[in-house]
XYZ file of C-alpha atoms in Angstrom:
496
model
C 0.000 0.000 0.000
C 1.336 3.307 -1.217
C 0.652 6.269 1.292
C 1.645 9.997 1.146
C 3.916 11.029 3.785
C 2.871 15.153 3.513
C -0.721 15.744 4.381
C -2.346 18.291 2.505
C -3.718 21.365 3.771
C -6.464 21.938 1.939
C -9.384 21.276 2.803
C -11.469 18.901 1.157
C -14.830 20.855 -0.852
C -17.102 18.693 0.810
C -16.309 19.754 4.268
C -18.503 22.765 4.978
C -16.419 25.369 7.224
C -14.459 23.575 9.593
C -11.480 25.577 9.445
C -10.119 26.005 12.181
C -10.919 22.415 13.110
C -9.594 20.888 9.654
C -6.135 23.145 10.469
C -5.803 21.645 13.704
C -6.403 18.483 12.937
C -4.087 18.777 9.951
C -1.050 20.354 12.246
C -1.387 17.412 14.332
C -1.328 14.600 11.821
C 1.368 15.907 9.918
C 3.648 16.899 12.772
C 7.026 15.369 11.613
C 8.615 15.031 15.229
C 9.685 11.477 16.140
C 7.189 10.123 19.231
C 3.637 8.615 19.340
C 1.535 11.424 19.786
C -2.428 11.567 21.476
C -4.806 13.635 20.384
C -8.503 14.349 21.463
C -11.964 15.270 19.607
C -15.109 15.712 20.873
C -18.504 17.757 21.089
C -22.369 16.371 20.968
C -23.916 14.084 18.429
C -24.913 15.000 14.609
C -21.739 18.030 14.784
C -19.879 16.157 11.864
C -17.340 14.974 13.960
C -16.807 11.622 12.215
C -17.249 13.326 8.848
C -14.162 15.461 9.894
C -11.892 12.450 10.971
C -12.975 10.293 8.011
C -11.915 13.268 5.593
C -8.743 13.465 7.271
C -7.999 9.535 7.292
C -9.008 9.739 3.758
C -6.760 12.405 2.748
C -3.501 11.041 5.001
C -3.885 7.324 3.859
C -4.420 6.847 7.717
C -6.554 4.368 9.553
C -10.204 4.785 10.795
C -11.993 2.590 13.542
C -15.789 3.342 14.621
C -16.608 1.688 18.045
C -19.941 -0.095 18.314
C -22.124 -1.067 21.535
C -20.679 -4.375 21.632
C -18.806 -7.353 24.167
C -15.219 -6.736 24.671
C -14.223 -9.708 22.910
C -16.281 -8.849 19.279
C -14.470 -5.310 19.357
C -11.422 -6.661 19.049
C -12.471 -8.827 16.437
C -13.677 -5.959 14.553
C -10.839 -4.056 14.737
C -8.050 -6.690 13.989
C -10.229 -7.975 10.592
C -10.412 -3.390 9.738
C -6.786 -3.423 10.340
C -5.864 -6.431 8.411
C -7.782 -5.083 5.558
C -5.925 -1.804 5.697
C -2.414 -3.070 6.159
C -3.489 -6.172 3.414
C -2.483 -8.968 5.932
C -3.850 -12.244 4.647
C -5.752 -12.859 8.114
C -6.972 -10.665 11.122
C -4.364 -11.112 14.190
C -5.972 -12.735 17.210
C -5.359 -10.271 19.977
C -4.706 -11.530 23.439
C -6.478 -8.207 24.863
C -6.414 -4.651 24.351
C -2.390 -4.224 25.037
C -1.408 -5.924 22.046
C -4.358 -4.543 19.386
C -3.138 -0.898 20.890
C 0.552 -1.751 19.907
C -0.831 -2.719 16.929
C -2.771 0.401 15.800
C 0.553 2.491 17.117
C 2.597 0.596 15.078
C 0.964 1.905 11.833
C 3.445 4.636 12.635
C 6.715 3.983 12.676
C 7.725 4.775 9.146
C 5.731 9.011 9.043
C 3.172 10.458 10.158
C 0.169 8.795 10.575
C -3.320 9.881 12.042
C -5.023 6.556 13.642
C -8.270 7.187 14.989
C -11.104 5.582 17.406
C -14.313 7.223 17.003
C -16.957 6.697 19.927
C -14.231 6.338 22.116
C -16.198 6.317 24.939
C -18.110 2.733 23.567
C -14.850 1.240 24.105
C -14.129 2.019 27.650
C -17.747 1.252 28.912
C -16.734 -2.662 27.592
C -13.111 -2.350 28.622
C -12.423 0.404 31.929
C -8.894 -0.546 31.934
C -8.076 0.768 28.110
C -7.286 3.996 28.825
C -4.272 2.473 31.226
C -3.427 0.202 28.077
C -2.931 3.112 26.012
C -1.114 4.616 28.392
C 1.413 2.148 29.228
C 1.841 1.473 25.202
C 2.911 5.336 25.076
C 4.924 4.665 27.506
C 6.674 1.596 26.129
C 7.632 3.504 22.862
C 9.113 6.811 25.074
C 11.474 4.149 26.879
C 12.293 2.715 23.714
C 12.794 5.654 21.252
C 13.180 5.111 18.100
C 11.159 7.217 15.104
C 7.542 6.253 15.892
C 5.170 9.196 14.770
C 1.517 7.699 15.307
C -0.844 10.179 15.555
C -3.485 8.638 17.942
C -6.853 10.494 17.829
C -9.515 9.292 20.585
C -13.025 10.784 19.443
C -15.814 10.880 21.306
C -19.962 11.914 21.618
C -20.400 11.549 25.310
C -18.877 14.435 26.113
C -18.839 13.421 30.050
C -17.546 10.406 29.911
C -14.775 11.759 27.690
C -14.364 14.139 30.542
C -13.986 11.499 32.650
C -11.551 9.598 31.029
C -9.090 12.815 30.255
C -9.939 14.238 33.722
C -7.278 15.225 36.263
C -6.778 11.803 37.561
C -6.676 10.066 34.380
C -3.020 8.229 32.739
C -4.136 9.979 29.744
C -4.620 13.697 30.501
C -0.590 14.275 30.158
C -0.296 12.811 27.218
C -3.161 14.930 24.790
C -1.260 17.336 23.136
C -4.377 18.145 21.298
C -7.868 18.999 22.734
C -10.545 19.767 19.992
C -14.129 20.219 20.378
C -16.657 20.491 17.720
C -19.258 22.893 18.119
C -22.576 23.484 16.312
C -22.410 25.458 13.714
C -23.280 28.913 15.071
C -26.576 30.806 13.675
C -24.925 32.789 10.832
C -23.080 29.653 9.428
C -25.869 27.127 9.654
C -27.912 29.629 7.121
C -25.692 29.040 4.902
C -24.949 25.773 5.447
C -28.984 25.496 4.787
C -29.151 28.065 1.893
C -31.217 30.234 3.603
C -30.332 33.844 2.457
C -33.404 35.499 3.970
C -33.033 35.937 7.367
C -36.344 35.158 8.355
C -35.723 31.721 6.875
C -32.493 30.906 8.482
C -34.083 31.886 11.918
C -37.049 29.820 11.608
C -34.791 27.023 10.162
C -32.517 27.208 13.138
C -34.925 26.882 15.946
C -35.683 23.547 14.271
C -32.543 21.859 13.582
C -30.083 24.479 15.292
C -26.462 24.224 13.944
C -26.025 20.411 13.592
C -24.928 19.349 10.151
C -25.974 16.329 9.994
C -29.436 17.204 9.959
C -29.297 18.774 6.637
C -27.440 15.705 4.755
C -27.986 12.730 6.745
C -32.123 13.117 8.278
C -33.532 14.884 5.410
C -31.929 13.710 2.484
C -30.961 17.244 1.336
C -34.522 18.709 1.702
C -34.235 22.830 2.481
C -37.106 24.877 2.324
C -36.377 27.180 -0.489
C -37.863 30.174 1.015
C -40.177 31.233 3.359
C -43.096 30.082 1.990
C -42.583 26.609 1.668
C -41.327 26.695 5.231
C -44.317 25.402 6.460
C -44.454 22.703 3.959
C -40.875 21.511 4.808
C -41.767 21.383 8.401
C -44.794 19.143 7.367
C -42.417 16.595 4.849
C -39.522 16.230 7.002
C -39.782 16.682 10.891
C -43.348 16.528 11.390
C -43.287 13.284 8.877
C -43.124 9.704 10.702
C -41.154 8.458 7.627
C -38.218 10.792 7.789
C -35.427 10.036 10.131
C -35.623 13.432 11.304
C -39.556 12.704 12.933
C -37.515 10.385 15.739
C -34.054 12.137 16.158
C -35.218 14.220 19.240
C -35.870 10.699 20.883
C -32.905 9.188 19.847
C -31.077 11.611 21.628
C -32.566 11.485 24.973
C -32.347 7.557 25.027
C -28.627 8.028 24.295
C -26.877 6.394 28.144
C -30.564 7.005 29.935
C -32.240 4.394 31.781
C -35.964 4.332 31.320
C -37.064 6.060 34.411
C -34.707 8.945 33.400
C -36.214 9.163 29.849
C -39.813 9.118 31.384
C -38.977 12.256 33.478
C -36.876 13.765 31.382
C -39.664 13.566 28.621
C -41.606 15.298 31.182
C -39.426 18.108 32.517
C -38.420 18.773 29.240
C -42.150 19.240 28.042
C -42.868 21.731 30.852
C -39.478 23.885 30.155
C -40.788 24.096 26.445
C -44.127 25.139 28.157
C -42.427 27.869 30.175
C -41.581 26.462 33.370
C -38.196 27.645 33.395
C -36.910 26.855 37.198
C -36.587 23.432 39.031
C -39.247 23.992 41.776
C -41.891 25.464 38.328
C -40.670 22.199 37.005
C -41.426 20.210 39.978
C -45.203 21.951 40.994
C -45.883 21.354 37.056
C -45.217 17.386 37.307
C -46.397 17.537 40.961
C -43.405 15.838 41.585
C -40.692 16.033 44.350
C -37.987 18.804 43.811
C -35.133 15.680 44.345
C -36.332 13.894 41.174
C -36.807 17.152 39.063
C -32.927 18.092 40.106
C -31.777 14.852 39.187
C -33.937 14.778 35.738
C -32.326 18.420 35.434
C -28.448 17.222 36.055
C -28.900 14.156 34.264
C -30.460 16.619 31.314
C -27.888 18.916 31.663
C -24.602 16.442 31.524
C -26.159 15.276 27.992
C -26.231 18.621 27.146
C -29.470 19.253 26.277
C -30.516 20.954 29.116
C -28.796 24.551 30.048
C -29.305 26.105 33.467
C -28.222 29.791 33.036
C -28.022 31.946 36.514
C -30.563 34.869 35.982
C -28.422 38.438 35.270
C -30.407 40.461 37.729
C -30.503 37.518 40.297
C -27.391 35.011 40.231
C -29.167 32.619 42.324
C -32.100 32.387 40.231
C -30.876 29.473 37.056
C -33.105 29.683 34.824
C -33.246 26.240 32.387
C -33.126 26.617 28.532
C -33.444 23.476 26.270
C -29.969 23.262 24.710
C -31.029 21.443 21.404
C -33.301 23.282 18.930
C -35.226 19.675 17.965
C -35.511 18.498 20.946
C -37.603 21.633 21.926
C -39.546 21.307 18.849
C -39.611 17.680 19.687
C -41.441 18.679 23.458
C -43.302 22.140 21.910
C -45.054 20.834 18.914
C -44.557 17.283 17.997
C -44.765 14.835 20.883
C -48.263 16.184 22.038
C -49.585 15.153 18.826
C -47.268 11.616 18.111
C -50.802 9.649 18.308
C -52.924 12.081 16.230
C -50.086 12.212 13.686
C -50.712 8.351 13.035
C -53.989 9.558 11.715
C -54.363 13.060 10.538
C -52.530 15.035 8.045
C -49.494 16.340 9.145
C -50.655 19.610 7.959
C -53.795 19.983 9.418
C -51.576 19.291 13.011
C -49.129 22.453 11.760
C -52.127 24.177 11.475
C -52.625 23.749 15.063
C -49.461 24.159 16.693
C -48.204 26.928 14.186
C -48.941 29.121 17.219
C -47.630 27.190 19.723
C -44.309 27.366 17.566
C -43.917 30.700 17.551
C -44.610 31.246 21.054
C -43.099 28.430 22.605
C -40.018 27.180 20.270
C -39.184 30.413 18.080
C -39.761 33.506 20.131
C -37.238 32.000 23.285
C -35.165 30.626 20.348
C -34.962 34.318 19.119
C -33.980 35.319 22.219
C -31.322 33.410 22.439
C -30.315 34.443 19.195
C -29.906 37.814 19.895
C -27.860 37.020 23.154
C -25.467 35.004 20.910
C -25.254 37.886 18.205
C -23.944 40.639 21.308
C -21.213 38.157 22.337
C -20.011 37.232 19.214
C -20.932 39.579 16.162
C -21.506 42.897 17.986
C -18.904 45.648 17.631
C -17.316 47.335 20.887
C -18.592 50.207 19.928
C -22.438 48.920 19.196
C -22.187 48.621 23.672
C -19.599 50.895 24.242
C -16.651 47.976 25.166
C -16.194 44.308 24.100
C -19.179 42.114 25.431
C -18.496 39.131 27.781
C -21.580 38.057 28.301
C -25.219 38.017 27.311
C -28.440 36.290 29.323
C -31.455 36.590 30.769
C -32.782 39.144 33.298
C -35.320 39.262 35.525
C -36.827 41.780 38.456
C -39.661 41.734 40.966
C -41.108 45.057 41.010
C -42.224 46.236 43.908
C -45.032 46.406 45.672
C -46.518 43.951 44.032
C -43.907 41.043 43.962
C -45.582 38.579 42.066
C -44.846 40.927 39.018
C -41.522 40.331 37.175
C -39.939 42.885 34.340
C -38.384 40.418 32.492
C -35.143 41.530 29.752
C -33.760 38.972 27.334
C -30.841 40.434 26.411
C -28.816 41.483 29.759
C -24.855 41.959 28.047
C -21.879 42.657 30.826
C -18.443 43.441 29.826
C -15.161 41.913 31.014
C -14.147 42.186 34.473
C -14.240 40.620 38.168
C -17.216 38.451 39.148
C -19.807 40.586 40.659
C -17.448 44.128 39.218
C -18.275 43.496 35.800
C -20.246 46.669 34.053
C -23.522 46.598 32.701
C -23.257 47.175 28.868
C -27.128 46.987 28.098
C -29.852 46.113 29.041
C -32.627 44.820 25.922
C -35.789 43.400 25.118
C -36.205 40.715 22.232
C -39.236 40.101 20.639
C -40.434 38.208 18.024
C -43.164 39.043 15.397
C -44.023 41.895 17.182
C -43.168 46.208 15.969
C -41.298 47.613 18.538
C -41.622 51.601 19.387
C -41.076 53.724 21.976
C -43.474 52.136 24.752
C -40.339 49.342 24.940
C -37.914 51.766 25.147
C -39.788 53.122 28.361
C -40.090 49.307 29.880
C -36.580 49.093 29.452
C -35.991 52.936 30.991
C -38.337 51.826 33.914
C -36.012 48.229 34.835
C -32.596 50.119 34.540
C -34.308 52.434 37.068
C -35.522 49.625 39.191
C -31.849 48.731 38.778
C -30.444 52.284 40.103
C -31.873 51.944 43.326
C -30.302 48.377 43.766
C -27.432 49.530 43.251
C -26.583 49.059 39.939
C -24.488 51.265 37.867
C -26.510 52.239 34.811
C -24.218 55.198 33.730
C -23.111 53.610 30.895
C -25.867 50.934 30.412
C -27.355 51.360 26.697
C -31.042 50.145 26.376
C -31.356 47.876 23.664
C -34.786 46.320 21.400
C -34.602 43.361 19.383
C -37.278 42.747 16.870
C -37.698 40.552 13.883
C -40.542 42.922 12.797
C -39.030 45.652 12.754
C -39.511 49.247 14.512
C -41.955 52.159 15.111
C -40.951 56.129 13.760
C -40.513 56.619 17.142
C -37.735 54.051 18.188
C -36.309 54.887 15.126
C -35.898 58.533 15.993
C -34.488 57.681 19.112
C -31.933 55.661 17.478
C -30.929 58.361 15.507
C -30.573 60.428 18.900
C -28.229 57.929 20.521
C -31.009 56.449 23.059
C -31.440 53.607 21.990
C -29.678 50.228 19.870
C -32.136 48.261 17.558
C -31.243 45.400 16.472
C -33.299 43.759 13.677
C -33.077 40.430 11.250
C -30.741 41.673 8.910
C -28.479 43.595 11.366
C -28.476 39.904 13.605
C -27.347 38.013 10.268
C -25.232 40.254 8.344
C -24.359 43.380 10.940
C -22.283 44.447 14.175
């Protein structure tokens, strides 16, 4: 077998984006030092991770490996009859345990540079706890050694706690990574065009459905994008609202990943009453009518999957409020799982029809929120807040006398600084499908006030209105004056 010893840095056309990922992964494959060297990849399901590492086996002539479910014993079958096909040995070597097969893979690289890699890492060490120590002492063994031996071991992995487990603090492996990659989703201005969606309105509405997975598009669909905004609906009705589409029982598949059936049960549930707008653990619990212990554990267990986010209120650190991390699965919870048994007999449309404005209330207007919260962190000029933004959340207030009422602002940005020192940028409100004018302006006026006489220093706090409807003469007057930013579709997808 004839294999190039200089990896190529460009990246292959089919690989959309990925730059900075593809250059890293590149740097580390190709490194021409002498030594075995371990690398590590990881990030949530459906983010094209394996895409990414087959792409780069492909292009270095190096070896691939995807870990299954599966008995100790057929693993290692499995991957001495791969490697025997790759090196063209005339039968699979039988394997005494997982010492020898890792000598084996690391052996692939003693003549260059070789990337070796074992995707779903973490499948592997559920069958076999003592691997990582294997791999370990097989590093180890080439160090005392020496010699030229240049594998480039790359350890990839979905479950991103158990990969956290096995490269934590205490682990044999944690010195040895000289690379650390994780793959993120695709953020909200890449995924529209990653989906084709040039009209903002589009790539917004596409996003709270599939959010910035790439998999989605390619793999669950079959390459169906709605082609503009009017066949939106349509596309929701063919693809995730259809039982026949792989997309239809994604959101499932991704709660069942490492859950045990009580978990899915009440995570179903909790889930369904964030998407419903019980947003803390004890509004989650009194929903369910369910003890606060369960609902915490539901919420951790939610949360270390990532699909769950608990974000500490901006106004009130104590307060977490929970998000639902994965745009499907809270379409999954807002629109389709109340209707899985009426979808068996009516028309997917004629269900759209009903939950079109639960959708927008429920799944797209948080969705924009959170939108606009990711735009001031990571698109927004320094000047658009008056200093570089470190963060963005949500904000809430009881205003007195009457406590039971709560100013609410989704867009709460603070710049860089101490915890508990750092300035308040801005404070905004977000809403969807809805003109904004100068009434918002004066709810925002009234919280920073509430916030004056807490303490707060508003002096150089700029209020703030996000709106994917646009804006009334008078907010845009005030814009003009200074008193106010807006913030609209096109300005969130193409602007600072």
């Amino acid at each position: 077998m004839t294999r190039s010893n200089t990896l190529h840095r460009a990246k292959p056309e089919a690989l959309f984006d990925r730059d900075a990922e593809w250059d890293a992964l590149v740097a580390f494959a190709g490194d021409g030092r002498p030594g075995a060297a371990l690398g590590v990849v990881s990030g949530r399901l459906r983010l094209g991770k394996t895409y990414l590492l087959q792409a780069l086996t492909s292009e270095a002539g190096g070896f691939y490996f995807g870990a299954q479910e599966a008995a100790e014993a057929e693993s290692l079958r499995r991957l001495g009859a791969e490697l025997a096909q790759y090196t063209g040995s005339a039968s699979p070597a039988h394997w005494r345990g997982w010492e020898d097969a890792v000598d084996a893979l690391l052996a692939l690289g003693e003549q260059q540079p070789l990337p070796v890699v074992i995707d779903e890492f973490p499948h592997l060490v559920r069958q076999s706890p003592a691997l990582p120590s294997a791999i370990h002492r097989a590093f180890q063994r080439i160090r005392d050694t020496g010699g030229g031996n240049r594998s480039r071991l790359l350890l990839c992995g979905s479950t991103r706690p158990m990969m956290s487990r096995v490269f934590s603090m205490a682990s044999p492996l944690r010195a040895l990574a000289s690379l650390n990659l994780t793959v993120e989703p695709l953020d909200f201005r890449q995924a529209a065009e990653f989906w084709g969606a040039a009209d903002a309105r589009l790539a917004l509405l596409v996003h709270s459905v599939v959010g910035g997975s790439p998999a989605y598009r390619r793999a669950y669909v079959g390459d169906d994008a709605p082609r503009n905004v009017g066949d939106f609906d349509a596309w929701i009705c063919r693809t995730v609202l259809n039982p026949e589409v792989p997309l239809f029982h994604e959101a499932d598949h991704l709660l069942q990943e490492g859950t045990q059936h009580w978990d899915r049960d009440m995570c179903h549930s909790a889930l369904g009453a964030v998407a419903l707008g019980f947003l803390t653990e004890g509004e989650v619990a009194k929903y369910l009518d369910t003890s606060l212990a369960d609902v915490s554990r539901c919420v951790a267990a939610l949360r270390e999957r990532e699909l769950l986010e608990a974000e500490p209120d901006a106004f009130r650190p104590r307060v977490h409020r929970l998000r639902i991390a994965e745009s499907l699965v809270a379409f999954e919870h807002a629109v389709t799982r109340p209707h899985r048994s009426a979808l068996e007999r009516d028309s997917a449309a004629d269900i759209w029809r009903r939950s079109r404005s639960v959708f927008e209330r429920s799944v797209v207007g948080p969705h924009f929120a959170a939108i606009c919260r990711d735009w001031a962190v990571r698109f927004a000029a320094a000047t658009t807040f008056g200093a570089s933004p470190a963060s963005a959340s949500h904000g809430s207030l009881a205003q007195p006398p009457a406590r039971h009422e709560t100013l609410e602002a989704e867009v709460v940005v603070r710049g860089h600084g101490k915890p508990g020192e750092r300035p308040l940028l801005s404070v905004g409100l977000a809403r969807w499908n809805e003109v904004m004018d100068l009434h918002h302006l004066e709810q925002v006026r009234h919280l920073l006030t509430l916030l004056a006489t807490r303490g707060e220093d508003i002096g150089l706090t700029r209020p703030a209105c996000y709106s994917s409807a646009g804006f009334g003469p008078g907010l845009r007057a005030a814009e003009e004056q200074g008193d106010v930013v807006l913030v609209d579709l096109d300005r969130l997808y193409h602007g600072q």
